[in-house]
Amino acid sequence: MIHPEEAERLQGVNLYLIGMMASGKSTLGVELAAQLGFQFFDTDVLVEQVAGCPIPDLFAKQGEAYFRDLETQVLAQLSSYTRLVIATGGGIVLRPQNWSYLHHGLTIWLDAAPALIWQRLLRDPDQRPLLQTPDPEATLHRFMQQRQPFYAQADVRVSIPSEISPPQLAEQVWQAIRTRLREGIPSKLNTC
Ligand SMILES: Nc1ncnc2c1ncn2[C@@H]1O[C@H](COP(=O)(O)OP(=O)(O)O)[C@@H](O)[C@H]1O
Ligand SMILES: O=C(O)C1=C[C@@H](OP(=O)(O)O)[C@@H](O)[C@H](O)C1
Ligand SMILES: [Mg+2]
């Protein structure tokens, strides 16, 4: 469990969870926010609220570019607040414009193993429109290769080789954040 006085070390800076679809951002975000006493938001949920329909329908009716525009809009809104844990959608790293918002906070890459991601996606195959292809596993691996350089720009990387409970993962994420804070991130937090 993260102690409240420990959480103050963040000085209210937002935590942005990035990583591939099914890496566990939305699930972990709820747990991490609760332990930190931060508010939790999920950019996908906000996009669905703005659009008035589920993401698969939005992709089908309006296309990916329209989704990406809404994704940037909700991210911009969120970046004007503090003390938030924000679970982003897996493709948010693709737009340079989005990094101007992500860099305001601390970016945390949930680097889940490909096999773990695939097993999770098999349980819920229809939720990710971008995987509705003849060979979704090959599509997933192509996305991983394309996006890895973007995810690697995160302030903090947490490797997730196998299933781990949300509370245990929250503890691992917090330890990784503490280590990074000790190294100093002058552009994010006041170091004086
Ligand atoms: N720590 C975890 N332990 C067990 N199942 C998890 C964990 N994290 C995520 N999952 C499951 O994996 C799937 C994808 O998780 P989700 O949080 O939606 O990932 P993302 O937001 O990165 O796409 C969901 O079915 C979720 O229930
Ligand atoms: O990887 C992606 O491009 C996407 C990931 C999804 O979010 P999750 O990462 O929460 O699944 C959602 O934003 C949309 O389907 C696009
Ligand atoms: Mg999610």
mmCIF file of C-alpha atoms and ligand atoms in Angstrom:
data_model
loop_
_atom_site.group_PDB
_atom_site.id
_atom_site.type_symbol
_atom_site.label_atom_id
_atom_site.label_comp_id
_atom_site.label_asym_id
_atom_site.label_seq_id
_atom_site.Cartn_x
_atom_site.Cartn_y
_atom_site.Cartn_z
ATOM 1 C CA MET A 1 0.000 0.000 0.000
ATOM 2 C CA ILE A 2 1.344 3.485 -0.890
ATOM 3 C CA HIS A 3 1.391 5.782 2.138
ATOM 4 C CA PRO A 4 -0.288 9.193 1.580
ATOM 5 C CA GLU A 5 2.836 11.140 2.607
ATOM 6 C CA GLU A 6 4.756 9.132 0.022
ATOM 7 C CA ALA A 7 2.270 10.163 -2.667
ATOM 8 C CA GLU A 8 3.034 13.816 -1.863
ATOM 9 C CA ARG A 9 6.470 13.295 -3.442
ATOM 10 C CA LEU A 10 4.656 13.511 -6.791
ATOM 11 C CA GLN A 11 3.740 17.158 -6.059
ATOM 12 C CA GLY A 12 0.381 16.483 -7.731
ATOM 13 C CA VAL A 13 1.899 15.689 -11.134
ATOM 14 C CA ASN A 14 -0.408 13.541 -13.316
ATOM 15 C CA LEU A 15 0.570 9.935 -14.048
ATOM 16 C CA TYR A 16 -0.070 8.820 -17.654
ATOM 17 C CA LEU A 17 -0.179 5.042 -18.202
ATOM 18 C CA ILE A 18 0.935 4.134 -21.737
ATOM 19 C CA GLY A 19 1.439 0.781 -23.438
ATOM 20 C CA MET A 20 -0.041 -1.672 -25.895
ATOM 21 C CA MET A 21 -3.723 -2.548 -25.885
ATOM 22 C CA ALA A 22 -4.412 -5.152 -23.117
ATOM 23 C CA SER A 23 -1.193 -4.284 -21.270
ATOM 24 C CA GLY A 24 -3.441 -3.513 -18.289
ATOM 25 C CA LYS A 25 -3.542 0.326 -18.216
ATOM 26 C CA SER A 26 -7.268 0.692 -17.474
ATOM 27 C CA THR A 27 -7.220 -1.975 -14.757
ATOM 28 C CA LEU A 28 -4.057 -0.835 -13.009
ATOM 29 C CA GLY A 29 -5.066 2.825 -13.223
ATOM 30 C CA VAL A 30 -8.042 2.313 -10.919
ATOM 31 C CA GLU A 31 -5.884 0.571 -8.290
ATOM 32 C CA LEU A 32 -2.987 3.035 -8.528
ATOM 33 C CA ALA A 33 -5.263 6.089 -8.251
ATOM 34 C CA ALA A 34 -7.005 4.618 -5.197
ATOM 35 C CA GLN A 35 -3.678 3.965 -3.451
ATOM 36 C CA LEU A 36 -2.367 7.461 -4.266
ATOM 37 C CA GLY A 37 -5.560 9.297 -3.411
ATOM 38 C CA PHE A 38 -5.626 10.608 -7.010
ATOM 39 C CA GLN A 39 -8.608 10.743 -9.358
ATOM 40 C CA PHE A 40 -8.709 8.176 -12.180
ATOM 41 C CA PHE A 41 -9.651 8.836 -15.798
ATOM 42 C CA ASP A 42 -9.567 6.615 -18.864
ATOM 43 C CA THR A 43 -9.221 8.455 -22.171
ATOM 44 C CA ASP A 44 -11.208 5.712 -23.938
ATOM 45 C CA VAL A 45 -14.135 6.126 -21.534
ATOM 46 C CA LEU A 46 -14.101 9.904 -22.010
ATOM 47 C CA VAL A 47 -14.010 9.516 -25.803
ATOM 48 C CA GLU A 48 -17.021 7.172 -25.636
ATOM 49 C CA GLN A 49 -18.861 9.715 -23.470
ATOM 50 C CA VAL A 50 -18.093 12.558 -25.903
ATOM 51 C CA ALA A 51 -18.976 10.446 -28.960
ATOM 52 C CA GLY A 52 -22.049 8.873 -27.350
ATOM 53 C CA CYS A 53 -21.139 5.401 -28.576
ATOM 54 C CA PRO A 54 -18.701 2.544 -27.919
ATOM 55 C CA ILE A 55 -15.262 2.764 -29.536
ATOM 56 C CA PRO A 56 -15.875 -0.100 -32.000
ATOM 57 C CA ASP A 57 -18.985 1.738 -33.303
ATOM 58 C CA LEU A 58 -17.051 5.024 -33.472
ATOM 59 C CA PHE A 59 -14.334 3.403 -35.580
ATOM 60 C CA ALA A 60 -16.947 1.819 -37.856
ATOM 61 C CA LYS A 61 -19.006 5.012 -38.316
ATOM 62 C CA GLN A 62 -16.388 7.773 -38.224
ATOM 63 C CA GLY A 63 -13.026 6.054 -38.779
ATOM 64 C CA GLU A 64 -9.758 6.015 -36.818
ATOM 65 C CA ALA A 65 -8.728 9.615 -37.605
ATOM 66 C CA TYR A 66 -11.907 10.961 -35.998
ATOM 67 C CA PHE A 67 -11.265 8.762 -32.945
ATOM 68 C CA ARG A 68 -7.694 10.089 -32.730
ATOM 69 C CA ASP A 69 -8.982 13.695 -32.857
ATOM 70 C CA LEU A 70 -11.336 13.038 -29.931
ATOM 71 C CA GLU A 71 -8.527 11.218 -28.086
ATOM 72 C CA THR A 72 -6.294 14.310 -28.401
ATOM 73 C CA GLN A 73 -9.129 16.581 -27.270
ATOM 74 C CA VAL A 74 -9.813 14.623 -24.064
ATOM 75 C CA LEU A 75 -6.078 14.352 -23.355
ATOM 76 C CA ALA A 76 -5.702 18.126 -23.693
ATOM 77 C CA GLN A 77 -8.562 18.675 -21.247
ATOM 78 C CA LEU A 78 -7.119 16.227 -18.710
ATOM 79 C CA SER A 79 -3.650 17.794 -18.862
ATOM 80 C CA SER A 80 -5.031 21.023 -17.360
ATOM 81 C CA TYR A 81 -5.764 19.222 -14.060
ATOM 82 C CA THR A 82 -3.480 17.739 -11.400
ATOM 83 C CA ARG A 83 -3.472 14.687 -9.125
ATOM 84 C CA LEU A 84 -4.815 12.392 -11.828
ATOM 85 C CA VAL A 85 -3.946 8.851 -12.878
ATOM 86 C CA ILE A 86 -4.839 8.610 -16.566
ATOM 87 C CA ALA A 87 -5.112 5.340 -18.476
ATOM 88 C CA THR A 88 -4.556 6.165 -22.135
ATOM 89 C CA GLY A 89 -5.451 4.187 -25.253
ATOM 90 C CA GLY A 90 -2.643 2.135 -26.727
ATOM 91 C CA GLY A 91 -2.243 4.348 -29.807
ATOM 92 C CA ILE A 92 -2.062 7.718 -28.045
ATOM 93 C CA VAL A 93 1.732 7.753 -28.404
ATOM 94 C CA LEU A 94 1.472 7.885 -32.207
ATOM 95 C CA ARG A 95 0.612 11.594 -32.468
ATOM 96 C CA PRO A 96 3.493 13.991 -31.668
ATOM 97 C CA GLN A 97 0.891 16.533 -30.537
ATOM 98 C CA ASN A 98 -0.201 14.165 -27.748
ATOM 99 C CA TRP A 99 3.328 14.117 -26.302
ATOM 100 C CA SER A 100 3.077 17.855 -25.633
ATOM 101 C CA TYR A 101 0.392 16.923 -23.088
ATOM 102 C CA LEU A 102 1.920 13.645 -21.873
ATOM 103 C CA HIS A 103 5.205 15.395 -21.080
ATOM 104 C CA HIS A 104 3.400 17.617 -18.568
ATOM 105 C CA GLY A 105 3.082 14.550 -16.342
ATOM 106 C CA LEU A 106 4.979 11.372 -15.601
ATOM 107 C CA THR A 107 4.600 8.740 -18.334
ATOM 108 C CA ILE A 108 4.656 5.130 -17.223
ATOM 109 C CA TRP A 109 5.026 2.384 -19.827
ATOM 110 C CA LEU A 110 3.365 -0.912 -18.873
ATOM 111 C CA ASP A 111 5.604 -3.153 -20.965
ATOM 112 C CA ALA A 112 3.588 -6.392 -20.926
ATOM 113 C CA ALA A 113 4.955 -9.509 -22.637
ATOM 114 C CA PRO A 114 3.439 -10.173 -26.111
ATOM 115 C CA ALA A 115 2.186 -13.620 -25.043
ATOM 116 C CA LEU A 116 0.406 -12.111 -22.040
ATOM 117 C CA ILE A 117 -1.198 -9.424 -24.201
ATOM 118 C CA TRP A 118 -2.342 -11.987 -26.764
ATOM 119 C CA GLN A 119 -3.842 -14.285 -24.120
ATOM 120 C CA ARG A 120 -5.790 -11.346 -22.678
ATOM 121 C CA LEU A 121 -7.017 -10.246 -26.105
ATOM 122 C CA LEU A 122 -8.219 -13.777 -26.919
ATOM 123 C CA ARG A 123 -10.575 -13.470 -23.969
ATOM 124 C CA ASP A 124 -12.136 -10.310 -25.393
ATOM 125 C CA PRO A 125 -11.444 -10.329 -29.154
ATOM 126 C CA ASP A 126 -14.039 -7.818 -30.372
ATOM 127 C CA GLN A 127 -13.160 -4.829 -28.193
ATOM 128 C CA ARG A 128 -10.227 -3.554 -30.286
ATOM 129 C CA PRO A 129 -11.343 -2.458 -33.779
ATOM 130 C CA LEU A 130 -7.768 -2.296 -35.031
ATOM 131 C CA LEU A 131 -7.406 -6.037 -34.504
ATOM 132 C CA GLN A 132 -10.445 -6.942 -36.644
ATOM 133 C CA THR A 133 -8.130 -8.224 -39.389
ATOM 134 C CA PRO A 134 -7.623 -11.626 -41.079
ATOM 135 C CA ASP A 135 -4.581 -12.276 -38.845
ATOM 136 C CA PRO A 136 -5.003 -10.290 -35.599
ATOM 137 C CA GLU A 137 -1.928 -11.833 -33.957
ATOM 138 C CA ALA A 138 0.281 -10.673 -36.850
ATOM 139 C CA THR A 139 -1.387 -7.252 -36.709
ATOM 140 C CA LEU A 140 -0.674 -7.054 -32.978
ATOM 141 C CA HIS A 141 3.007 -7.859 -33.474
ATOM 142 C CA ARG A 142 3.261 -5.261 -36.246
ATOM 143 C CA PHE A 143 1.762 -2.640 -33.937
ATOM 144 C CA MET A 144 4.218 -3.651 -31.199
ATOM 145 C CA GLN A 145 7.197 -3.159 -33.515
ATOM 146 C CA GLN A 146 5.881 0.161 -34.830
ATOM 147 C CA ARG A 147 5.095 1.578 -31.388
ATOM 148 C CA GLN A 148 7.956 0.328 -29.233
ATOM 149 C CA PRO A 149 10.141 3.392 -30.002
ATOM 150 C CA PHE A 150 7.322 5.665 -28.841
ATOM 151 C CA TYR A 151 6.580 3.733 -25.652
ATOM 152 C CA ALA A 152 10.314 3.767 -24.914
ATOM 153 C CA GLN A 153 10.110 7.568 -24.518
ATOM 154 C CA ALA A 154 8.261 7.047 -21.212
ATOM 155 C CA ASP A 155 9.792 8.397 -17.992
ATOM 156 C CA VAL A 156 9.278 5.036 -16.296
ATOM 157 C CA ARG A 157 9.154 1.489 -17.750
ATOM 158 C CA VAL A 158 7.611 -1.414 -15.843
ATOM 159 C CA SER A 159 8.134 -4.866 -17.321
ATOM 160 C CA ILE A 160 5.161 -7.249 -16.955
ATOM 161 C CA PRO A 161 6.360 -10.724 -17.994
ATOM 162 C CA SER A 162 3.332 -12.611 -16.635
ATOM 163 C CA GLU A 163 0.031 -12.151 -14.838
ATOM 164 C CA ILE A 164 0.284 -10.132 -11.631
ATOM 165 C CA SER A 165 -2.502 -8.823 -9.422
ATOM 166 C CA PRO A 166 -3.388 -5.115 -9.710
ATOM 167 C CA PRO A 167 -2.286 -4.369 -6.096
ATOM 168 C CA GLN A 168 1.051 -6.120 -6.641
ATOM 169 C CA LEU A 169 1.567 -4.309 -9.955
ATOM 170 C CA ALA A 170 0.676 -0.983 -8.320
ATOM 171 C CA GLU A 171 3.427 -1.609 -5.761
ATOM 172 C CA GLN A 172 5.934 -2.392 -8.555
ATOM 173 C CA VAL A 173 4.901 0.739 -10.444
ATOM 174 C CA TRP A 174 5.270 2.870 -7.316
ATOM 175 C CA GLN A 175 8.761 1.514 -6.630
ATOM 176 C CA ALA A 176 9.749 2.298 -10.226
ATOM 177 C CA ILE A 177 8.374 5.846 -9.878
ATOM 178 C CA ARG A 178 10.275 6.371 -6.593
ATOM 179 C CA THR A 179 13.507 5.224 -8.258
ATOM 180 C CA ARG A 180 12.938 7.627 -11.162
ATOM 181 C CA LEU A 181 12.161 10.510 -8.791
ATOM 182 C CA ARG A 182 15.408 9.838 -6.926
ATOM 183 C CA GLU A 183 17.245 10.151 -10.252
ATOM 184 C CA GLY A 184 15.595 13.580 -10.649
ATOM 185 C CA ILE A 185 13.232 14.759 -13.415
ATOM 186 C CA PRO A 186 13.851 18.540 -13.297
ATOM 187 C CA SER A 187 11.425 19.289 -16.143
ATOM 188 C CA LYS A 188 8.553 17.661 -14.265
ATOM 189 C CA LEU A 189 8.993 18.371 -10.569
ATOM 190 C CA ASN A 190 10.532 21.179 -8.574
ATOM 191 C CA THR A 191 13.882 19.909 -7.427
ATOM 192 C CA CYS A 192 14.849 22.840 -5.205
HETATM 193 N N1 LIG B 1 -3.395 -7.202 -13.340
HETATM 194 C C1 LIG B 1 -4.304 -7.914 -14.042
HETATM 195 N N2 LIG B 1 -4.628 -9.173 -13.643
HETATM 196 C C2 LIG B 1 -5.537 -9.898 -14.349
HETATM 197 N N3 LIG B 1 -6.179 -9.469 -15.464
HETATM 198 C C3 LIG B 1 -5.869 -8.227 -15.893
HETATM 199 C C4 LIG B 1 -4.929 -7.389 -15.228
HETATM 200 N N4 LIG B 1 -4.831 -6.223 -15.895
HETATM 201 C C5 LIG B 1 -5.675 -6.324 -16.933
HETATM 202 N N5 LIG B 1 -6.309 -7.511 -16.945
HETATM 203 C C6 LIG B 1 -7.317 -7.973 -17.920
HETATM 204 O O1 LIG B 1 -6.747 -7.845 -19.207
HETATM 205 C C7 LIG B 1 -7.668 -7.217 -20.125
HETATM 206 C C8 LIG B 1 -7.097 -5.902 -20.617
HETATM 207 O O2 LIG B 1 -6.917 -5.057 -19.487
HETATM 208 P P1 LIG B 1 -7.111 -3.476 -19.624
HETATM 209 O O3 LIG B 1 -6.912 -2.901 -18.274
HETATM 210 O O4 LIG B 1 -8.385 -3.178 -20.371
HETATM 211 O O5 LIG B 1 -5.875 -3.099 -20.568
HETATM 212 P P2 LIG B 1 -5.626 -1.801 -21.480
HETATM 213 O O6 LIG B 1 -6.397 -0.666 -20.870
HETATM 214 O O7 LIG B 1 -4.142 -1.610 -21.451
HETATM 215 O O8 LIG B 1 -6.133 -2.173 -22.842
HETATM 216 C C9 LIG B 1 -8.965 -7.050 -19.354
HETATM 217 O O9 LIG B 1 -9.802 -8.172 -19.619
HETATM 218 C C10 LIG B 1 -8.541 -7.072 -17.903
HETATM 219 O O10 LIG B 1 -9.562 -7.591 -17.072
HETATM 220 O O1 LIG B 2 -3.884 0.511 -29.452
HETATM 221 C C1 LIG B 2 -4.758 1.252 -29.991
HETATM 222 O O2 LIG B 2 -4.570 1.917 -31.049
HETATM 223 C C2 LIG B 2 -6.094 1.358 -29.310
HETATM 224 C C3 LIG B 2 -6.214 0.911 -28.020
HETATM 225 C C4 LIG B 2 -7.510 0.991 -27.290
HETATM 226 O O3 LIG B 2 -7.310 1.264 -25.897
HETATM 227 P P1 LIG B 2 -6.636 0.188 -24.887
HETATM 228 O O4 LIG B 2 -5.148 0.324 -25.042
HETATM 229 O O5 LIG B 2 -7.113 0.588 -23.517
HETATM 230 O O6 LIG B 2 -7.144 -1.157 -25.331
HETATM 231 C C5 LIG B 2 -8.409 2.082 -27.865
HETATM 232 O O7 LIG B 2 -7.856 3.358 -27.595
HETATM 233 C C6 LIG B 2 -8.550 1.884 -29.372
HETATM 234 O O8 LIG B 2 -9.118 0.624 -29.622
HETATM 235 C C7 LIG B 2 -7.199 2.003 -30.062
HETATM 236 MG MG MG B 3 -7.756 0.627 -21.625
#
